[in-house]
Coordinates of C-alpha atoms in Angstrom, one line a residue:
X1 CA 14.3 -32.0 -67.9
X2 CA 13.6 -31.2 -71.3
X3 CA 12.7 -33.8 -73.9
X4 CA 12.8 -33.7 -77.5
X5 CA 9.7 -32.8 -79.5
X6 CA 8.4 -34.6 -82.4
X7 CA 7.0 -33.0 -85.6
X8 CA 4.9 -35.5 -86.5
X9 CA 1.1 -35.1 -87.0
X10 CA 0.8 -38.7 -85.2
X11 CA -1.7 -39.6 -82.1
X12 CA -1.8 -37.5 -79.0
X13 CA -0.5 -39.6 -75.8
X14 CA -2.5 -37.4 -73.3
X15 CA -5.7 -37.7 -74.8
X16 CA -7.3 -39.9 -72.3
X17 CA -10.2 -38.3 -70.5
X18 CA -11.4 -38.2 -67.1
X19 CA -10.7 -36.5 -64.2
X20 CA -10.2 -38.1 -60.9
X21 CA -12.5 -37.4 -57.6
X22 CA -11.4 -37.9 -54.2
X23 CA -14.3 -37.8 -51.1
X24 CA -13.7 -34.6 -49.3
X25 CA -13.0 -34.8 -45.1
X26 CA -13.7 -32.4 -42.9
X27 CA -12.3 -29.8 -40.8
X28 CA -10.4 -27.0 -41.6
X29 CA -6.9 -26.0 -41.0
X30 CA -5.8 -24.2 -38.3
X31 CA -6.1 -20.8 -38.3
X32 CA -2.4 -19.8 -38.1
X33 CA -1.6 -22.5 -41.1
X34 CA -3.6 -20.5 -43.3
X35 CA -1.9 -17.1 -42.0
X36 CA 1.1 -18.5 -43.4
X37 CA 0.3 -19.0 -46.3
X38 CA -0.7 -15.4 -47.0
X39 CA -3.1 -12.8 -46.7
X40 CA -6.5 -12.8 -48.8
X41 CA -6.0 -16.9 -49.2
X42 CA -8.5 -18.0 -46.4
X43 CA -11.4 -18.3 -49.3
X44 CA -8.9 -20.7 -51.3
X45 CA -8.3 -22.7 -48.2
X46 CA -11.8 -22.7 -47.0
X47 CA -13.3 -24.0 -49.8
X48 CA -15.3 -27.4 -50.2
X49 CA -14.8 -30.2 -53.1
X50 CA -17.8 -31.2 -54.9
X51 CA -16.9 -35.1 -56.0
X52 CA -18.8 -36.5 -59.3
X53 CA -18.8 -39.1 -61.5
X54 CA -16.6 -38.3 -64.5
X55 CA -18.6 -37.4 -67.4
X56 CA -16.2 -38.1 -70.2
X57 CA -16.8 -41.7 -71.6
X58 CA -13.9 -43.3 -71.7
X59 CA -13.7 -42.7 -67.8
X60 CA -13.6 -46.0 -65.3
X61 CA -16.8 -46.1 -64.0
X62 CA -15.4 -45.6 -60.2
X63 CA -13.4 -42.5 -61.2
X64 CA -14.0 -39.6 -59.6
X65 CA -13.9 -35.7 -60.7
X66 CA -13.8 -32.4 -59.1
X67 CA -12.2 -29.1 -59.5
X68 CA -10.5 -26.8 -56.8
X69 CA -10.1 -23.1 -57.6
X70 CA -6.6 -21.4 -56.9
X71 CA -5.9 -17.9 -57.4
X72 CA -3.9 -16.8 -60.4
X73 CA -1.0 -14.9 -58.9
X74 CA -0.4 -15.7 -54.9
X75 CA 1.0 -12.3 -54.6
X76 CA -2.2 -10.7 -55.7
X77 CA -4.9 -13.7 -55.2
X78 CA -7.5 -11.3 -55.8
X79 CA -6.5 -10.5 -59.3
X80 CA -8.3 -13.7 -60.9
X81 CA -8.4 -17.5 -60.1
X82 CA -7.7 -20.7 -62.3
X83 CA -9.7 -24.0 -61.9
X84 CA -7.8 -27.1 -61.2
X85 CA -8.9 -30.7 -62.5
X86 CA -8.9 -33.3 -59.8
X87 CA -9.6 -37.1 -60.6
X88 CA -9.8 -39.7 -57.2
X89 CA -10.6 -43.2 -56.5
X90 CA -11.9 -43.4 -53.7
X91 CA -10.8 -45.7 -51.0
X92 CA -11.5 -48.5 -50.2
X93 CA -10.4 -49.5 -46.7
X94 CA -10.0 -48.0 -43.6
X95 CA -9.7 -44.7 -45.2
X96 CA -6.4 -42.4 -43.4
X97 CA -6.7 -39.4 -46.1
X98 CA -5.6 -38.8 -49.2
X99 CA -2.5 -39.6 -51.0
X100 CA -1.4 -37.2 -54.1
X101 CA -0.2 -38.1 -57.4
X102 CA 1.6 -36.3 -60.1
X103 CA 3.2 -38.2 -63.0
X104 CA 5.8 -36.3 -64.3
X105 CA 6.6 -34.2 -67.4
X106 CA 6.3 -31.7 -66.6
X107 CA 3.2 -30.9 -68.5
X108 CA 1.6 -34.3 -68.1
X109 CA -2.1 -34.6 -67.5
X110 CA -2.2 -36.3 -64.1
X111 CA -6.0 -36.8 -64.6
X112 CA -5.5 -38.6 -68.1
X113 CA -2.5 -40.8 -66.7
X114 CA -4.5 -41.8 -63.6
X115 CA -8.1 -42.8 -65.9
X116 CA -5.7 -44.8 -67.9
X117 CA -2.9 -46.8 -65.4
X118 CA -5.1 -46.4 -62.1
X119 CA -4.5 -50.0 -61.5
X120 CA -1.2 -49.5 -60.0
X121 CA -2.6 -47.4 -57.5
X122 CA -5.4 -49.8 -56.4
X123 CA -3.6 -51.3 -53.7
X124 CA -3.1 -48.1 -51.8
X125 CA -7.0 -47.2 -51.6
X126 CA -6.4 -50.0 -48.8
X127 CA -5.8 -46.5 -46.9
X128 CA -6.2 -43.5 -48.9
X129 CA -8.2 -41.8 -51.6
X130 CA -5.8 -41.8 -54.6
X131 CA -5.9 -38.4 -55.7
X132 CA -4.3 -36.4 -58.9
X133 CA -4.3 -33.4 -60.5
X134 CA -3.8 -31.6 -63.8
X135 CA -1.3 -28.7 -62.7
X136 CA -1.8 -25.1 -64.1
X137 CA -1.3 -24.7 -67.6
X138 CA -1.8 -28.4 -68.5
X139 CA -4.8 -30.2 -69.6
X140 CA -8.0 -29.0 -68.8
X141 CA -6.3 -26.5 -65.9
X142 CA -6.0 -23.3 -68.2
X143 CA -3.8 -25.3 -70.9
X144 CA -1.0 -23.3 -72.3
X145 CA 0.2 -23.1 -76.0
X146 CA 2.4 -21.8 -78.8
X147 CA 0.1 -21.7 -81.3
X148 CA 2.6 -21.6 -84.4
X149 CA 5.4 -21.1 -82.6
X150 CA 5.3 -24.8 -81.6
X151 CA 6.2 -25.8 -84.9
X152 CA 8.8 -23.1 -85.4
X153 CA 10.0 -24.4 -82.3
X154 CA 10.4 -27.8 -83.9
X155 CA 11.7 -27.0 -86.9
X156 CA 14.4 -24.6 -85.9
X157 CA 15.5 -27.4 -83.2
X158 CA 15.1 -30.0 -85.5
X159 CA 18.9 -31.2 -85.7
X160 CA 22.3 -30.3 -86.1
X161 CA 22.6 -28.4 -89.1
X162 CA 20.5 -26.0 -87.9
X163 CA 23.4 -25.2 -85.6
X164 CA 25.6 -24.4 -88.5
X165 CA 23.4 -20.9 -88.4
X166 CA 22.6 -19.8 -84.6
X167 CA 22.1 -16.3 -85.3
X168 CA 18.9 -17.7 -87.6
X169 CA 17.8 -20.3 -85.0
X170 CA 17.9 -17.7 -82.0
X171 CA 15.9 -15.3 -83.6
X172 CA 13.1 -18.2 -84.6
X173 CA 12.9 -19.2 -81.2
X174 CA 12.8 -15.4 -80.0
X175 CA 10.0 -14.9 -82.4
X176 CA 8.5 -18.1 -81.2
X177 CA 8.3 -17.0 -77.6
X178 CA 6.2 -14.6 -78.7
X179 CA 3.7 -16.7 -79.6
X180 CA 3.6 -19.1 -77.1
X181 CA 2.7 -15.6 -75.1
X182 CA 0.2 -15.0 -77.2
X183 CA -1.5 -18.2 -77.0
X184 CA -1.4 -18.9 -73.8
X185 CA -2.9 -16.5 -71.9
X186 CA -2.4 -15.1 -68.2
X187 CA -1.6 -18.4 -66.9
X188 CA 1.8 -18.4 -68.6
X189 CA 4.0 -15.9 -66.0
X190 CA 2.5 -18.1 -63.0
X191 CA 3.0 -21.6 -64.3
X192 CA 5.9 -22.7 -62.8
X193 CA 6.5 -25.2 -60.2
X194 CA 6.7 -22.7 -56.8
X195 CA 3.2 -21.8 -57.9
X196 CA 2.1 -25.8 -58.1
X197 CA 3.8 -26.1 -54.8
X198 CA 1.2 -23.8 -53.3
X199 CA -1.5 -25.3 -55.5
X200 CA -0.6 -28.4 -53.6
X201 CA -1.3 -26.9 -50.7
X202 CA -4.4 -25.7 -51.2
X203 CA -5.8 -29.1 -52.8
X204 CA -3.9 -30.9 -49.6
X205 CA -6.7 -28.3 -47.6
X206 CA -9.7 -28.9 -49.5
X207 CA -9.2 -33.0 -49.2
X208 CA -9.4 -32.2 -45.7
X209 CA -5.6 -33.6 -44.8
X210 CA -3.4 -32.0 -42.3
X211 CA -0.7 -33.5 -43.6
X212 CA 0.2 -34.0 -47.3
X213 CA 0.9 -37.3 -48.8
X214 CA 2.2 -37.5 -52.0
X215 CA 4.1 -39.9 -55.2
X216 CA 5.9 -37.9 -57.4
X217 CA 7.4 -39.5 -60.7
X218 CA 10.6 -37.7 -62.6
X219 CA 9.6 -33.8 -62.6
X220 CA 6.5 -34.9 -60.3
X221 CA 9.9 -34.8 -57.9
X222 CA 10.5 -31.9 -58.4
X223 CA 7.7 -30.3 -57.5
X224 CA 7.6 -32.7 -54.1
X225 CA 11.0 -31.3 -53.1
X226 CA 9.5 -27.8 -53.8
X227 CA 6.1 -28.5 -51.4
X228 CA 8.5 -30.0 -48.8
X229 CA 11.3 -26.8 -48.4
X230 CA 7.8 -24.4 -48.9
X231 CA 5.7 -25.9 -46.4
X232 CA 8.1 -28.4 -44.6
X233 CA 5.3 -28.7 -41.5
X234 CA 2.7 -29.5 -43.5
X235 CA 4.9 -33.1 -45.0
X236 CA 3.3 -36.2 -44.4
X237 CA 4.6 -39.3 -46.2
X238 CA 6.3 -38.3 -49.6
X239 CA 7.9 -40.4 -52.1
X240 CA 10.2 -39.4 -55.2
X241 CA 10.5 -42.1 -58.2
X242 CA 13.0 -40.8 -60.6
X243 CA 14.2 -38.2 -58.9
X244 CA 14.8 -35.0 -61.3
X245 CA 17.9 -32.5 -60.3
X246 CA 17.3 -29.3 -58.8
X247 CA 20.5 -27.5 -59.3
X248 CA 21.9 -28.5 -62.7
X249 CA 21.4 -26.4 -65.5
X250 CA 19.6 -27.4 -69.2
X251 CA 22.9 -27.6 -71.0
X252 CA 24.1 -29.7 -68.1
X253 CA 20.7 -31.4 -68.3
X254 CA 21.2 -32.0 -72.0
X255 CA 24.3 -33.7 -71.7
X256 CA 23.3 -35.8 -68.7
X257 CA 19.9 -36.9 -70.5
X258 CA 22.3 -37.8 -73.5
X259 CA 24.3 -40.2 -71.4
X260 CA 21.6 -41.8 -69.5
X261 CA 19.8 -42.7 -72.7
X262 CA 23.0 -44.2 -74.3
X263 CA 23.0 -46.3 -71.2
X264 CA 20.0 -47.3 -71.4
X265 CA 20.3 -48.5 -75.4
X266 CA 23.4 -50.3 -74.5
X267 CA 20.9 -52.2 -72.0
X268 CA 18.8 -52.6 -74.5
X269 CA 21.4 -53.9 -77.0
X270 CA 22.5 -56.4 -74.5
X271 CA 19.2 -58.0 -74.1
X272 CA 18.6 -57.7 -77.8
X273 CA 21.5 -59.7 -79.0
X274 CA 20.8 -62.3 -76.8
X275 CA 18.1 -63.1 -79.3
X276 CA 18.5 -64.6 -82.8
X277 CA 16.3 -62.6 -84.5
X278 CA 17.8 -59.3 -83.0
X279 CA 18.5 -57.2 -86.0
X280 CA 21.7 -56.0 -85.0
X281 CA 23.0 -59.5 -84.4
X282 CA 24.1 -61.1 -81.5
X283 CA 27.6 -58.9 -80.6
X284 CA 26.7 -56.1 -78.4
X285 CA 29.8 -54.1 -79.0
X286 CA 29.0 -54.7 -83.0
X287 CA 25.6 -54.1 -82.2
X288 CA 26.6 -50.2 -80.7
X289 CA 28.3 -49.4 -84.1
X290 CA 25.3 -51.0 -85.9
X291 CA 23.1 -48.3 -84.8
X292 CA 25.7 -45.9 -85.3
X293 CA 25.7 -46.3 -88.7
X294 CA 22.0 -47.1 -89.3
X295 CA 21.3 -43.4 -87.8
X296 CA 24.0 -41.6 -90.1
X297 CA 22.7 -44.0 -93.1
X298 CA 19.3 -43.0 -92.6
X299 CA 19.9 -39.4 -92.3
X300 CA 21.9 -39.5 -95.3
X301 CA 19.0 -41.3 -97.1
X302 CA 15.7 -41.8 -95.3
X303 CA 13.3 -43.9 -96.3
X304 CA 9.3 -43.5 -96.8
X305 CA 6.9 -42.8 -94.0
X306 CA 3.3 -42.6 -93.5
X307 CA 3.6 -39.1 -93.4
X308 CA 4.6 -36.7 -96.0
X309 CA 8.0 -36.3 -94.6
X310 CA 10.8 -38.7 -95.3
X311 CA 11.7 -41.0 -92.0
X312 CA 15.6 -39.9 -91.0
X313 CA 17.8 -40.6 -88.6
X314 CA 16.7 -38.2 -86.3
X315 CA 13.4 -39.5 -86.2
X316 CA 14.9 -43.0 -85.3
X317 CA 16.9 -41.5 -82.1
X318 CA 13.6 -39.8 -80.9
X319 CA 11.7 -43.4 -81.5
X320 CA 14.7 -45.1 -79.7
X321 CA 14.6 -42.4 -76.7
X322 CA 10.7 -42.9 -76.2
X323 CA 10.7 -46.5 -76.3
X324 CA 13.8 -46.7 -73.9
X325 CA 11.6 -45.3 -71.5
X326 CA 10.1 -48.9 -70.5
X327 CA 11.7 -52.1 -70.3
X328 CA 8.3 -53.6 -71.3
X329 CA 8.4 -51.7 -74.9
X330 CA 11.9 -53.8 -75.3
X331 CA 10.1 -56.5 -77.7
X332 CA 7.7 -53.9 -79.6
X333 CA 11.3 -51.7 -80.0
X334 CA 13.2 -54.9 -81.4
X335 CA 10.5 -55.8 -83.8
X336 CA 10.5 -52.4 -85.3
X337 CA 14.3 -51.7 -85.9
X338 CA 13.8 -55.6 -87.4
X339 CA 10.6 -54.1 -89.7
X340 CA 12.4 -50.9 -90.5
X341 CA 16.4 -52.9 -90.8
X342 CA 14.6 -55.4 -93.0
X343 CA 12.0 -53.9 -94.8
X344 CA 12.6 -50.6 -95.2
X345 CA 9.4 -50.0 -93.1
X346 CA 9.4 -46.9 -90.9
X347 CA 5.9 -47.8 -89.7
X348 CA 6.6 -49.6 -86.2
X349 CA 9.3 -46.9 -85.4
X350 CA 6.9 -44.3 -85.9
X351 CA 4.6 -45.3 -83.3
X352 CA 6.6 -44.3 -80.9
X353 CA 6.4 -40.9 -81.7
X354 CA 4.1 -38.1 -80.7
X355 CA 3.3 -34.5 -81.6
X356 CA 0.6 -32.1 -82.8
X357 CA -0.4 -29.1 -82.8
X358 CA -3.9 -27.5 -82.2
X359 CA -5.1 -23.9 -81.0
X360 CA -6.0 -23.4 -77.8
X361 CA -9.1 -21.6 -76.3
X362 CA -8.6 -18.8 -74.9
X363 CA -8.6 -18.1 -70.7
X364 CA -9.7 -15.2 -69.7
X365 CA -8.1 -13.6 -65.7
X366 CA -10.8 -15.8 -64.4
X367 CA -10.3 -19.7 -65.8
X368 CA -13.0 -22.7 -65.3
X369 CA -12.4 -26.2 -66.7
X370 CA -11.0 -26.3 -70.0
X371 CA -13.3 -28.8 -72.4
X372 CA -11.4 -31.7 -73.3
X373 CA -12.1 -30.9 -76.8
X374 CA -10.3 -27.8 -76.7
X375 CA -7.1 -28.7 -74.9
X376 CA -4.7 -27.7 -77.6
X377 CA -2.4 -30.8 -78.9
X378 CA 0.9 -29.0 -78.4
X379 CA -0.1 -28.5 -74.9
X380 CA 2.1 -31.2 -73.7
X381 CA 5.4 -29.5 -75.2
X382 CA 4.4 -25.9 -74.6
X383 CA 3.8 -26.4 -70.9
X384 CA 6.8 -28.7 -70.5
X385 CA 9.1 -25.6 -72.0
X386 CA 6.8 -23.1 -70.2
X387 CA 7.2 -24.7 -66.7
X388 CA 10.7 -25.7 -67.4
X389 CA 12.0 -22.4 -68.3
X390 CA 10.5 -20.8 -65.7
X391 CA 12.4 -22.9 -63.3
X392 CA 15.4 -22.3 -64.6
X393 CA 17.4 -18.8 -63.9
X394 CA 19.8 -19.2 -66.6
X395 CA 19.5 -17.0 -69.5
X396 CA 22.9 -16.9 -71.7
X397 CA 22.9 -14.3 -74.5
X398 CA 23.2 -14.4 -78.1
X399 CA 27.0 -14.1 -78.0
X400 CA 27.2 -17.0 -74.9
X401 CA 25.1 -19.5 -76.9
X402 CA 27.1 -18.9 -80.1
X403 CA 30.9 -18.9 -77.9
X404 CA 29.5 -21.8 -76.4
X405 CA 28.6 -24.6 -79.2
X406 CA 31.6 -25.8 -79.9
X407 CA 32.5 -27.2 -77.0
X408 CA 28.9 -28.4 -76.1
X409 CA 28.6 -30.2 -79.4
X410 CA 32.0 -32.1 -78.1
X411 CA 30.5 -32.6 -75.0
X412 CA 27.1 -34.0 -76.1
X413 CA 28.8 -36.4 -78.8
X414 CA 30.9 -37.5 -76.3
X415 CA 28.3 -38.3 -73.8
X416 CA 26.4 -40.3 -76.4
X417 CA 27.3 -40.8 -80.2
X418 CA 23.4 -41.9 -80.9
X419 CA 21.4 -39.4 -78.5
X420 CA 24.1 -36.4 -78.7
X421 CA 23.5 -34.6 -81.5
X422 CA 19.8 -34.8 -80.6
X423 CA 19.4 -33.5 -77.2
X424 CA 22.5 -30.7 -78.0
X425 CA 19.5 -28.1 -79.4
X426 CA 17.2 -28.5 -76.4
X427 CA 19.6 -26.4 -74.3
X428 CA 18.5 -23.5 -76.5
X429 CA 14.9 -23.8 -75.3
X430 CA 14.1 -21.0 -72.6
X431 CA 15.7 -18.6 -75.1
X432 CA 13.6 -15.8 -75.9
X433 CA 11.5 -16.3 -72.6
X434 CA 12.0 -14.1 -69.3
X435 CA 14.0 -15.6 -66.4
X436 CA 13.0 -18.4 -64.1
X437 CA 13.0 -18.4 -60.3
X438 CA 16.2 -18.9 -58.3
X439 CA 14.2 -20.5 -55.5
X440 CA 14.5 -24.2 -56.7
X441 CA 18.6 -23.7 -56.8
X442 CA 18.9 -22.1 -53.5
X443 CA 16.1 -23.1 -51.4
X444 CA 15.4 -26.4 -51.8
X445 CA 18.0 -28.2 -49.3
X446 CA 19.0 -29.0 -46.3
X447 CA 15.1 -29.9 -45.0
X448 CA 13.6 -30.1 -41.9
X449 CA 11.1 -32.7 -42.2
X450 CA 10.0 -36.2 -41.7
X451 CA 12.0 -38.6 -43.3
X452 CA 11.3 -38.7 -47.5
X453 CA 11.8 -41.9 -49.4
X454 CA 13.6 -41.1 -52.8
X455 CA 13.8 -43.8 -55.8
X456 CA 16.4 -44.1 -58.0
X457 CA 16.5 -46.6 -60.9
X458 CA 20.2 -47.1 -62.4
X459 CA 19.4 -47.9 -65.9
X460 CA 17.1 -45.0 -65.9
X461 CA 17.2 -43.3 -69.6
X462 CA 15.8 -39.7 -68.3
X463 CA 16.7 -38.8 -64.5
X464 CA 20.0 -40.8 -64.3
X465 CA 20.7 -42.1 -60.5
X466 CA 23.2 -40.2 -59.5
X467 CA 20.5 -37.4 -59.2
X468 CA 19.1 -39.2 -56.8
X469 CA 22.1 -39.4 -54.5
X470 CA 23.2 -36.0 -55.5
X471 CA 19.5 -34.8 -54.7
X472 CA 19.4 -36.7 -51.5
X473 CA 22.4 -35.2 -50.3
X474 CA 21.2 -31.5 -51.1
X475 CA 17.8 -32.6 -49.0
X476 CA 20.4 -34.0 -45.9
X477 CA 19.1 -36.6 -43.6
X478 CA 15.9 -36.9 -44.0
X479 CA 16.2 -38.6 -47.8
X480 CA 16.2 -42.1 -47.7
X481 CA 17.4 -43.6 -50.5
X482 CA 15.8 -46.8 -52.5
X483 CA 18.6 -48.1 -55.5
X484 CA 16.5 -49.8 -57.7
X485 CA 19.0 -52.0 -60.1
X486 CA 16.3 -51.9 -63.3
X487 CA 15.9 -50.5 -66.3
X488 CA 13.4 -48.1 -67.6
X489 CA 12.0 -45.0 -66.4
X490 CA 11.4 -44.6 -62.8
X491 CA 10.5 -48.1 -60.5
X492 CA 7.0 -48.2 -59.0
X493 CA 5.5 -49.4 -62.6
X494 CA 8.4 -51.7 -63.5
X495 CA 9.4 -53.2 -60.1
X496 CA 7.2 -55.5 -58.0
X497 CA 10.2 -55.1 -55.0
X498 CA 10.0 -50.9 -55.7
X499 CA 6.1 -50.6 -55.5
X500 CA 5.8 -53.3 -52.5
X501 CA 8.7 -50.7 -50.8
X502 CA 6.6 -47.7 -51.9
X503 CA 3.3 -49.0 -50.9
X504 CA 4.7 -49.8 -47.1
X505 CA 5.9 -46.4 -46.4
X506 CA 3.2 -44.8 -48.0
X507 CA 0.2 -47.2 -46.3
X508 CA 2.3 -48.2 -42.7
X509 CA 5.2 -45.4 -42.4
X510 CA 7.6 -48.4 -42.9
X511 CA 10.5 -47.3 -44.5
X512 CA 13.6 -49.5 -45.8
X513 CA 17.2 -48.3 -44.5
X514 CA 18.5 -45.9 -46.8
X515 CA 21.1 -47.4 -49.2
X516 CA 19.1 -51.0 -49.6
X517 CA 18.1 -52.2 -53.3
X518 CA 15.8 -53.8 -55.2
X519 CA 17.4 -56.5 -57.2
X520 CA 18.2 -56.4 -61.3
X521 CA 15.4 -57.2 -63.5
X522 CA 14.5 -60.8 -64.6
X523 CA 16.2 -62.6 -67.4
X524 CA 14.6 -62.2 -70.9
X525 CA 12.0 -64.8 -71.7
X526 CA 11.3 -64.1 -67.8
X527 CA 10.1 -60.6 -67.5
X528 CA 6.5 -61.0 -68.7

């Protein structure tokens, strides 16, 4: 689902380096597998992973890297190849394979999230290399960009009034599309998630696994579901935490990311008030109308920042929405609506914020490794639209968005008073940009496959849990679901109960019935 961008100049989040390596096994897959997956693909299949030590130095000294080559365009795989980064620990234990990671996003750097958090994953190299990825068009895999059009991007979605003109925001974001062509090379038409799916399938080859095994978090989901209706005998053990919808549209998105934030700050407000120094005081229902008014005030009359742009409201609800993400940023979030409430001081706020924008090398047809250096800063937000609109067949026109914003302004303010007004311009994303795929909308149900175990969290600001048990009943019987009754995005990270329940399934094939929970989060001054 889309998120909002930032147009602050502050620090990259995907700027960890590293790449991660797992050992390569053995034989190759069957002869009629690779038939199936297409003529002129037996070279892709065939091929060998060379595993190195990482050469960037903030990488942990048991990190792994590789690269596995894909071709460009599956229909023509002779017509030029990419270069995929890998990143592995290897295991450590009786070693069973490999197990596949992709964090989310979309248009997250698997590698950079796995050289940074690769702790949580230690206890399953008890049985498997632990193995991720940065997907086409992100990272160092032939990064996409807009170029300039990112910030036209931002500042023609920056907020409400900009709605008061459509006609002028439509034809920025047209205009914008352009460049994010431009800049992004031939890797843009090809960057959606049915193309990861079969990139999947050819790094589940070249580990050497029959069978893939795979965590997917939020949009990392998405692109399970994908690899499991695409190549449903090839599905090993497959987990989805934060389960992302495959059927809803992005206004529908919009709205439905609206609510679950709001949600998510009324948990938030709860916990907050239960504290004397909680700067909204220590009446939740007050508390709601607090914020209320400290977002209107501040967009009225914002106050200094450490940038040359005044700190507004708007700003606030996009700190608010990133920091909802974890339960554990609940105390750094409290402290700085106390800094900013009290002080006038935007500063804490503003660290939860993230944007930039660089230009991006250029890839030629045939795409190595992209140097860290050179992965462009707005590659984050240009591969999340890129991958999202290409996954969504939904193109209104000119005259459809403009009928339409009436009513979805309603609807937005009405499924969140705070987050509303914010998310309402992201359903104007894809326009400008060519059509997505149908396949996600019509394909991906009703599997025939070994059981899946899907995660849903219900105080979960970003994939809300009724995607989950709407998703697991598109997918039929074989999704099992986990309810996880926490807070924050996704469970494996936040919940020792989720990650002991995930680690059994994915290490012994024991699953829990579908339907069972893990409990509500500790009290405060209990949660760590």
């Amino acid at each position: 689902m889309l998120v909002k961008l930032s147009t602050r100049p502050t620090v990259r989040r995907w700027a960890v380096p590293g790449v991660l390596g797992l050992t390569l096994l053995g034989a190759g897959l069957p002869a009629a597998a690779v038939d199936e997956a297409g003529p002129g693909l037996s070279r892709f299949y065939d091929q060998r992973i060379k595993w190195a030590a990482c050469q960037a130095m903030d990488a942990p000294e048991d990190l792994q890297c590789a690269k596995v080559t894909v071709p460009l365009d599956y229909a023509a795989p002779r017509r030029g190849t990419l270069d995929l980064a890998l990143a592995r620990y290897r295991a450590t234990g009786d070693r069973r394979g490999s197990v596949l990671l992709n964090f989310g996003g979309p248009g997250g750097s698997g590698v950079s999230e796995l050289a940074a958090g690769g702790a949580d994953f230690m206890h399953l190299t008890n049985g498997y290399d632990v193995v991720t990825f940065d997907p086409r068009g992100v990272g160092r895999s032939s990064p996409v960009s807009c170029g300039p059009g990112s910030v036209e991007i931002m500042e023609a979605t920056d907020g409400d009034e900009e709605m008061n003109d459509p006609e002028d925001v439509l034809r920025r974001l047209r205009a914008a599309a352009a460049q994010c062509t431009e800049h992004s090379g031939p890797v843009l038409p090809h960057i959606g998630t049915v193309d990861a799916a079969r990139d999947l399938d050819v790094i589940r080859r070249a580990l050497g696994d029959d069978k893939l095994n795979y965590l997917g978090f939020s949009y990392g989901t998405r692109l399970g579901a994908v690899y499991a209706a695409r190549f449903p005998d090839r599905v090993g053990r497959l987990v989805l935490d934060g389960v992302d919808t495959l059927t809803e549209p992005l206004t529908e998105q919009g709205a439905a990311g609206a609510a679950g934030q709001q949600i998510a700050l009324e948990r938030f407000l709860d916990w907050c008030v239960e504290d004397i120094a909680c700067p909204f005081g220590q009446d939740a229902r007050e508390a709601r109308r607090q914020v209320v008014r400290l977002v209107q005030s501040l967009d009225e009359d914002p106050v200094p920042s450490a940038f040359a742009e005044p700190f507004t409201g708007q700003d606030l609800v996009g700190a608010l929405g990133q920091a909802l993400y974890s339960r554990q940023l609940w105390p750094s979030l409290e402290r700085a609506v106390a800094q900013l409430v009290e002080d006038g001081d935007s500063r804490g706020l503003e660290g939860f914020l993230s944007g930039g924008v660089a230009f991006p090398v250029r890839q030629g047809r045939d795409a190595g490794l992209t140097d860290e250096a050179d992965v462009p800063l707005d590659n984050l937000p240009a591969a999340l639209m890129a991958i999202n609109c290409a996954d969504d067949p939904d193109r209104p026109s000119a005259e459809q968005v403009t009928g339409s914003l009436a009513r979805l302004r309603s609807e937005y303010e009405q499924a969140s008073p705070v987050f509303g007004r914010y998310r309402l311009t992201q359903v104007l994303m894809c326009y400008g940009r060519p059509r997505g795929t149908d396949y996600i909308r019509d394909e991906v149900k009703s599997l025939d496959t070994p059981e899946l175990l899907l995660v849903g969290t219900r105080g979960d600001p970003a994939t809300p849990y009724r995607w989950t048990r709407e998703t697991a009943a598109r997918l039929g019987p074989s999704a099992v679901v986990l309810d996880n009754k926490g807070d924050g995005h996704t469970g494996y990270a936040s919940s020792e109960c989720v990650h002991r329940k995930v680690d059994d399934f994915l290490l012994y094939g024991s699953l829990p019935p579908s339907g069972s929970s893990c409990g509500p989060p500790a009290a405060r001054g209990t949660d760590g």
